[in-house]
Amino acid sequence: MHIPPMIRKSMSTRVPATHSQAMDQDQRLRWLRERDDVALEPLWAQADAVRRATVGDAVHLRGLIEVGNVCVRACTYCGISVHNHKVGRYRMTRDDILDCARRAVTLGFGTAVLQGGEDPGLSRELISDCIRAIKAETPLAVTLSLGERARGDLEAWHAAGADRYLLRFETSNRELFARIHPPPPGRRASVDRIQLLRDLAAMGYQAGSGVMVGIPGQTYTDLARDLEVFAELDLDMIGIGPWIPHPETPMVRDLAESAAPGEQARNDAMDTLKMVALARLAVPDANLPATTALATLDKDQGRELALTRGANVIMPNLTPPKYRALYELYPDKACVNETAEECDGCLRGRVARIGRVIGVGHGTARKNSRREVAGSRSRGVDCDDDANCDGCEPTEKSRRTMEQPWTAK
Ligand code: 5AD
Ligand code: FES
């Protein structure tokens, strides 16, 4: 079996995992400014050891359904923002979305992620209806990633059965955040996403967030602060990817706003991987995806490098081929031309080649196992998270699921 030397190295270096990874900001900054591959090896090894000790060798697959690319917002980095008139727009129907969720089950995934632009057409009713149908028909956990929505929408979707919500805060630097996120239509100020993440957790969601690395004007000090915020929010999931310039967005002209050389974070694989490793140390039991943006920068090894430097989740794309290319957050996105089956096969091969196994069940962050059971029961549904759940006896439905793999209806 051929394993590239860089990856073999981080697989074989054993460093004892300590759970009190209280790294101070100076140490984080030193790692973030380090550019020497050899000097970085202890960081990679430590992140891999902590990953193994906390979330184990399972790599969880979350099926990504890009439900629509209509968006009313003007984020300056995003290829589907309202200002891009060159992209054709789509919104999937309830039936399209349910078909994708069924495919997630057939492919053995534990979670469906419904992601889309900030689109009033993805109405409270439509999304609630989809969540209820997925929950009734399948054993999937449901994650939503639909932007900054009204509290009423978020509450309704949680009541309908949604388990998790992903909203990256992109950068903890408020000034930079405001510059790249013009306020919603009709509002004067940008939304405080960090507060919104606290609200989501209080509503009962497992909250996921993350940042882009290498935004013009983003410094290493900003990244160190992002890590602190990940820990303060005690996030369940943390997605970290490089900023990839999209030619139809204003941010490509922001390079003049870059911070001083040596302080400006780079939108490259090395700086992104440092953030993945440091996030693993900052929030040891979080779920960390090997992101598609990183795989886009390094198509050969991006996912493997992330998985051996702290990550434990992959999000294979389930969006129907006719829509995939239209969900163009950034150019040349990895996996755009593969079918769901091809992508799934490729990813399973990548996981196996680095000596890891595919996770079963929901793959809930460990701290949430009990919360999930309590939440599911209070909504009158079963929990079947056999991989992580240490808080319950298997229920009738989960026993059936374990004994008899679910097949698409
Ligand atoms: N480069 C990298 N990541 C991007 N995203 C959006 N546009 C880009 C881009 N040009 C990321 C943001 C967003 C997530 C859904 O995709 O972090 O939160
Ligand atoms: Fe999608 Fe390889 S990771 S095709």
Short mmCIF file of C-alpha atoms and ligand atoms in Angstrom, two decimals, residues 295 299 303 314 316-317 324 334-339 342-347 350, ligand 2:
data_model
loop_
_atom_site.label_atom_id
_atom_site.label_comp_id
_atom_site.label_asym_id
_atom_site.label_seq_id
_atom_site.Cartn_x
_atom_site.Cartn_y
_atom_site.Cartn_z
CA ALA A 295 -9.03 19.28 -0.84
CA LYS A 299 -6.41 17.45 -4.58
CA ARG A 303 -7.99 15.25 2.85
CA ILE A 314 -15.52 14.08 5.66
CA PRO A 316 -19.09 13.73 0.62
CA ASN A 317 -21.25 15.64 -1.82
CA ARG A 324 -23.32 20.79 -8.33
CA ALA A 334 -13.00 19.31 -5.57
CA CYS A 335 -15.46 16.54 -6.46
CA VAL A 336 -17.71 18.69 -8.66
CA ASN A 337 -17.61 16.23 -11.55
CA GLU A 338 -17.98 13.02 -9.57
CA THR A 339 -21.30 11.32 -8.87
CA GLU A 342 -17.83 7.84 -7.26
CA CYS A 343 -17.05 10.36 -4.55
CA ASP A 344 -18.07 7.93 -1.82
CA GLY A 345 -15.88 5.17 -3.27
CA CYS A 346 -12.92 7.49 -3.63
CA LEU A 347 -13.24 8.78 -0.07
CA ARG A 350 -8.58 7.36 1.00
FE1 FES B 2 -14.63 13.18 -4.12
FE2 FES B 2 -12.34 11.83 -4.51
S1 FES B 2 -12.94 12.90 -2.82
S2 FES B 2 -14.03 12.08 -5.87
#
